[in-house]
PDB file of C-alpha atoms and ligand atoms in Angstrom:
ATOM      1  CA  MET A   1    -260.479   7.979  97.844  1.00 88.00           C
ATOM      2  CA  ASP A   2    -261.625  11.255  96.293  1.00 89.00           C
ATOM      3  CA  GLU A   3    -264.028   9.262  94.078  1.00 90.00           C
ATOM      4  CA  PHE A   4    -265.600   7.622  97.118  1.00 87.00           C
ATOM      5  CA  ILE A   5    -266.065  11.053  98.694  1.00 92.00           C
ATOM      6  CA  LYS A   6    -267.526  12.492  95.466  1.00 93.00           C
ATOM      7  CA  LEU A   7    -270.117   9.683  95.462  1.00 92.00           C
ATOM      8  CA  LEU A   8    -271.281  10.997  98.799  1.00 92.00           C
ATOM      9  CA  ASN A   9    -271.375  14.576  97.566  1.00 94.00           C
ATOM     10  CA  GLU A  10    -269.641  16.283  94.664  1.00 95.00           C
ATOM     11  CA  ASN A  11    -269.098  19.385  96.791  1.00 95.00           C
ATOM     12  CA  LEU A  12    -266.697  17.508  99.037  1.00 96.00           C
ATOM     13  CA  ASP A  13    -262.936  17.210  98.469  1.00 97.00           C
ATOM     14  CA  TYR A  14    -260.771  14.481  99.971  1.00 97.00           C
ATOM     15  CA  VAL A  15    -258.076  15.916 102.269  1.00 97.00           C
ATOM     16  CA  ASP A  16    -256.420  12.892 103.889  1.00 97.00           C
ATOM     17  CA  HIS A  17    -257.123   9.678 105.733  1.00 96.00           C
ATOM     18  CA  LYS A  18    -255.610   7.405 108.355  1.00 96.00           C
ATOM     19  CA  ILE A  19    -256.505   4.014 109.713  1.00 96.00           C
ATOM     20  CA  ILE A  20    -256.491   3.651 113.494  1.00 96.00           C
ATOM     21  CA  ASP A  21    -257.473   0.330 115.102  1.00 93.00           C
ATOM     22  CA  GLY A  22    -259.144  -0.783 111.885  1.00 91.00           C
ATOM     23  CA  VAL A  23    -261.276   2.355 111.599  1.00 95.00           C
ATOM     24  CA  CYS A  24    -260.688   4.592 108.580  1.00 96.00           C
ATOM     25  CA  TYR A  25    -260.846   8.297 109.420  1.00 97.00           C
ATOM     26  CA  ILE A  26    -261.286  10.418 106.300  1.00 97.00           C
ATOM     27  CA  THR A  27    -260.906  14.179 106.420  1.00 98.00           C
ATOM     28  CA  VAL A  28    -262.898  16.112 103.814  1.00 98.00           C
ATOM     29  CA  SER A  29    -263.587  19.756 103.055  1.00 97.00           C
ATOM     30  CA  SER A  30    -266.204  21.616 101.049  1.00 96.00           C
ATOM     31  CA  ASN A  31    -265.346  22.967  97.589  1.00 95.00           C
ATOM     32  CA  ARG A  32    -268.336  25.276  97.307  1.00 94.00           C
ATOM     33  CA  LYS A  33    -267.369  28.904  96.732  1.00 91.00           C
ATOM     34  CA  ALA A  34    -270.728  30.321  97.632  1.00 94.00           C
ATOM     35  CA  VAL A  35    -273.085  28.937 100.237  1.00 95.00           C
ATOM     36  CA  ASN A  36    -276.737  29.839 100.626  1.00 95.00           C
ATOM     37  CA  CYS A  37    -277.993  30.856 104.043  1.00 97.00           C
ATOM     38  CA  PRO A  38    -280.547  28.199 105.116  1.00 94.00           C
ATOM     39  CA  PHE A  39    -282.646  30.884 106.812  1.00 96.00           C
ATOM     40  CA  CYS A  40    -282.958  33.570 104.121  1.00 97.00           C
ATOM     41  CA  SER A  41    -281.438  31.822 101.015  1.00 96.00           C
ATOM     42  CA  LYS A  42    -279.056  34.699 100.365  1.00 97.00           C
ATOM     43  CA  THR A  43    -275.666  33.674  98.988  1.00 97.00           C
ATOM     44  CA  SER A  44    -272.623  34.141 101.171  1.00 97.00           C
ATOM     45  CA  LEU A  45    -268.926  34.085 100.242  1.00 96.00           C
ATOM     46  CA  ARG A  46    -267.548  35.053 103.614  1.00 96.00           C
ATOM     47  CA  VAL A  47    -266.183  32.334 105.888  1.00 96.00           C
ATOM     48  CA  HIS A  48    -266.486  33.006 109.624  1.00 97.00           C
ATOM     49  CA  SER A  49    -264.620  29.938 110.877  1.00 97.00           C
ATOM     50  CA  THR A  50    -264.173  26.216 110.386  1.00 97.00           C
ATOM     51  CA  TYR A  51    -265.074  23.471 112.834  1.00 96.00           C
ATOM     52  CA  LYS A  52    -264.888  19.690 112.707  1.00 97.00           C
ATOM     53  CA  ARG A  53    -268.039  17.690 112.279  1.00 96.00           C
ATOM     54  CA  THR A  54    -267.696  13.908 112.469  1.00 96.00           C
ATOM     55  CA  PHE A  55    -270.139  11.297 111.229  1.00 96.00           C
ATOM     56  CA  GLN A  56    -270.202   7.659 110.200  1.00 96.00           C
ATOM     57  CA  ASP A  57    -270.447   6.470 106.626  1.00 95.00           C
ATOM     58  CA  LEU A  58    -270.426   3.179 104.701  1.00 94.00           C
ATOM     59  CA  PRO A  59    -267.429   0.914 105.296  1.00 93.00           C
ATOM     60  CA  ILE A  60    -264.576   0.650 102.772  1.00 91.00           C
ATOM     61  CA  GLN A  61    -262.873  -2.730 102.278  1.00 87.00           C
ATOM     62  CA  GLY A  62    -264.141  -3.977 105.630  1.00 88.00           C
ATOM     63  CA  HIS A  63    -263.002  -0.867 107.510  1.00 93.00           C
ATOM     64  CA  LYS A  64    -265.559   1.149 109.428  1.00 95.00           C
ATOM     65  CA  VAL A  65    -265.503   4.718 108.179  1.00 96.00           C
ATOM     66  CA  ILE A  66    -265.659   7.933 110.155  1.00 96.00           C
ATOM     67  CA  ILE A  67    -265.650  11.116 108.124  1.00 97.00           C
ATOM     68  CA  ILE A  68    -264.262  14.316 109.593  1.00 97.00           C
ATOM     69  CA  LEU A  69    -265.820  17.223 107.749  1.00 97.00           C
ATOM     70  CA  LEU A  70    -264.058  20.565 108.036  1.00 97.00           C
ATOM     71  CA  ASN A  71    -267.410  22.296 108.194  1.00 95.00           C
ATOM     72  CA  ARG A  72    -267.537  26.010 107.535  1.00 96.00           C
ATOM     73  CA  LYS A  73    -269.424  28.595 109.471  1.00 97.00           C
ATOM     74  CA  MET A  74    -270.395  31.426 107.131  1.00 97.00           C
ATOM     75  CA  PHE A  75    -271.503  35.000 107.631  1.00 98.00           C
ATOM     76  CA  CYS A  76    -274.947  35.982 106.450  1.00 97.00           C
ATOM     77  CA  ASP A  77    -274.690  39.582 105.243  1.00 96.00           C
ATOM     78  CA  ASN A  78    -278.384  40.047 104.671  1.00 97.00           C
ATOM     79  CA  PRO A  79    -279.438  42.781 107.149  1.00 96.00           C
ATOM     80  CA  GLU A  80    -283.001  41.455 107.061  1.00 97.00           C
ATOM     81  CA  CYS A  81    -281.960  37.953 108.130  1.00 97.00           C
ATOM     82  CA  ASP A  82    -282.345  36.915 111.784  1.00 96.00           C
ATOM     83  CA  HIS A  83    -279.013  35.080 111.672  1.00 97.00           C
ATOM     84  CA  THR A  84    -275.562  36.630 111.336  1.00 97.00           C
ATOM     85  CA  THR A  85    -273.817  33.273 110.857  1.00 97.00           C
ATOM     86  CA  PHE A  86    -274.805  29.778 109.764  1.00 96.00           C
ATOM     87  CA  GLY A  87    -273.156  26.401 109.301  1.00 95.00           C
ATOM     88  CA  GLU A  88    -272.796  25.013 105.780  1.00 95.00           C
ATOM     89  CA  ARG A  89    -275.224  22.132 105.268  1.00 93.00           C
ATOM     90  CA  PHE A  90    -275.283  19.049 103.078  1.00 92.00           C
ATOM     91  CA  GLU A  91    -278.323  17.122 101.939  1.00 88.00           C
ATOM     92  CA  PHE A  92    -276.724  13.718 102.608  1.00 89.00           C
ATOM     93  CA  LEU A  93    -276.489  14.559 106.309  1.00 89.00           C
ATOM     94  CA  PRO A  94    -279.375  15.989 108.283  1.00 81.00           C
ATOM     95  CA  SER A  95    -278.249  18.716 110.703  1.00 78.00           C
ATOM     96  CA  LYS A  96    -277.018  17.137 113.950  1.00 83.00           C
ATOM     97  CA  ALA A  97    -277.056  13.643 112.368  1.00 88.00           C
ATOM     98  CA  LYS A  98    -274.136  11.323 113.101  1.00 93.00           C
ATOM     99  CA  LYS A  99    -274.779   8.942 110.190  1.00 94.00           C
ATOM    100  CA  THR A 100    -275.187   9.530 106.465  1.00 93.00           C
ATOM    101  CA  HIS A 101    -278.453   8.603 104.736  1.00 91.00           C
ATOM    102  CA  ARG A 102    -276.710   5.868 102.750  1.00 91.00           C
ATOM    103  CA  LEU A 103    -275.362   4.302 105.957  1.00 94.00           C
ATOM    104  CA  GLU A 104    -278.821   4.415 107.548  1.00 93.00           C
ATOM    105  CA  ASP A 105    -280.216   2.676 104.458  1.00 92.00           C
ATOM    106  CA  GLU A 106    -277.610  -0.074 104.835  1.00 92.00           C
ATOM    107  CA  ILE A 107    -278.376  -0.525 108.544  1.00 93.00           C
ATOM    108  CA  ILE A 108    -282.076  -0.845 107.746  1.00 92.00           C
ATOM    109  CA  ARG A 109    -281.440  -3.268 104.873  1.00 91.00           C
ATOM    110  CA  LEU A 110    -279.363  -5.553 107.127  1.00 89.00           C
ATOM    111  CA  SER A 111    -281.789  -5.284 110.046  1.00 91.00           C
ATOM    112  CA  LEU A 112    -285.061  -6.073 108.307  1.00 88.00           C
ATOM    113  CA  ASN A 113    -284.744  -9.836 108.485  1.00 85.00           C
ATOM    114  CA  CYS A 114    -283.296 -10.361 111.937  1.00 86.00           C
ATOM    115  CA  SER A 115    -283.698  -9.134 115.492  1.00 89.00           C
ATOM    116  CA  SER A 116    -282.149  -5.790 116.344  1.00 88.00           C
ATOM    117  CA  THR A 117    -279.771  -7.561 118.758  1.00 91.00           C
ATOM    118  CA  ALA A 118    -278.501  -9.854 115.984  1.00 92.00           C
ATOM    119  CA  ALA A 119    -278.331  -6.909 113.561  1.00 91.00           C
ATOM    120  CA  SER A 120    -276.292  -4.887 116.050  1.00 92.00           C
ATOM    121  CA  GLU A 121    -273.799  -7.783 116.377  1.00 93.00           C
ATOM    122  CA  ILE A 122    -273.479  -8.287 112.615  1.00 90.00           C
ATOM    123  CA  LEU A 123    -273.134  -4.565 111.892  1.00 92.00           C
ATOM    124  CA  SER A 124    -270.610  -3.954 114.681  1.00 91.00           C
ATOM    125  CA  LYS A 125    -268.256  -6.562 113.197  1.00 89.00           C
ATOM    126  CA  ASN A 126    -267.375  -4.672 110.035  1.00 83.00           C
ATOM    127  CA  VAL A 127    -269.931  -2.027 109.112  1.00 91.00           C
ATOM    128  CA  VAL A 128    -270.586   0.403 111.928  1.00 92.00           C
ATOM    129  CA  ASP A 129    -270.845   0.457 115.716  1.00 91.00           C
ATOM    130  CA  VAL A 130    -274.549   0.749 116.227  1.00 92.00           C
ATOM    131  CA  GLY A 131    -276.652  -0.187 119.249  1.00 91.00           C
ATOM    132  CA  LYS A 132    -279.882  -2.147 119.311  1.00 92.00           C
ATOM    133  CA  SER A 133    -281.905   0.910 120.366  1.00 92.00           C
ATOM    134  CA  THR A 134    -280.564   3.000 117.449  1.00 91.00           C
ATOM    135  CA  ILE A 135    -281.571   0.235 115.015  1.00 92.00           C
ATOM    136  CA  CYS A 136    -285.069   0.117 116.526  1.00 90.00           C
ATOM    137  CA  SER A 137    -285.524   3.870 116.256  1.00 90.00           C
ATOM    138  CA  LEU A 138    -284.241   3.894 112.648  1.00 90.00           C
ATOM    139  CA  LEU A 139    -286.711   1.157 111.708  1.00 89.00           C
ATOM    140  CA  LYS A 140    -289.546   3.014 113.413  1.00 87.00           C
ATOM    141  CA  LYS A 141    -288.634   6.295 111.733  1.00 83.00           C
ATOM    142  CA  ARG A 142    -288.613   4.725 108.264  1.00 78.00           C
ATOM    143  CA  LYS A 143    -291.878   2.862 108.820  1.00 72.00           C
ATOM    144  CA  ALA A 144    -293.479   6.148 109.779  1.00 51.00           C
ATOM    145  CA  CYS A 145    -292.278   7.567 106.477  1.00 46.00           C
ATOM    146  CA  ASN A 146    -293.618   4.769 104.297  1.00 42.00           C
TER     147      ASN A 146
HETATM  148 ZN1   ZN B   1    -279.482  34.689 106.171  1.00 81.64          ZN
END
């Protein structure tokens, strides 16, 4: 399981997992010692607190996957920075996102050749619970990028 988590990001450590109603919940934590403030880039070693951030990732062995990240809130000690604290960020997960980039890629791949209604049905069976409107907005977002 740790290998699967490291594929997502090498700064994540596997903590534990449980399967409830066919959904695999994986708890992970960060192994970074120092974290850079996203606002001023200064390095911080001081942890303010930890909070849970949940998001969906690729399925494992037919189980939908929800990752529970024990996300850290850090202090920024730079007196010139506008922020005294900040949440640790990861490039695989845009801030506020509920799905990883690699899961979004998979949703798009499976949705390209069928209607969003059909895609939603197929995906909800064993990949991820995703609505038709989310699929449409993902497709639109990516087309805008290309
Ligand atoms: Zn800062």
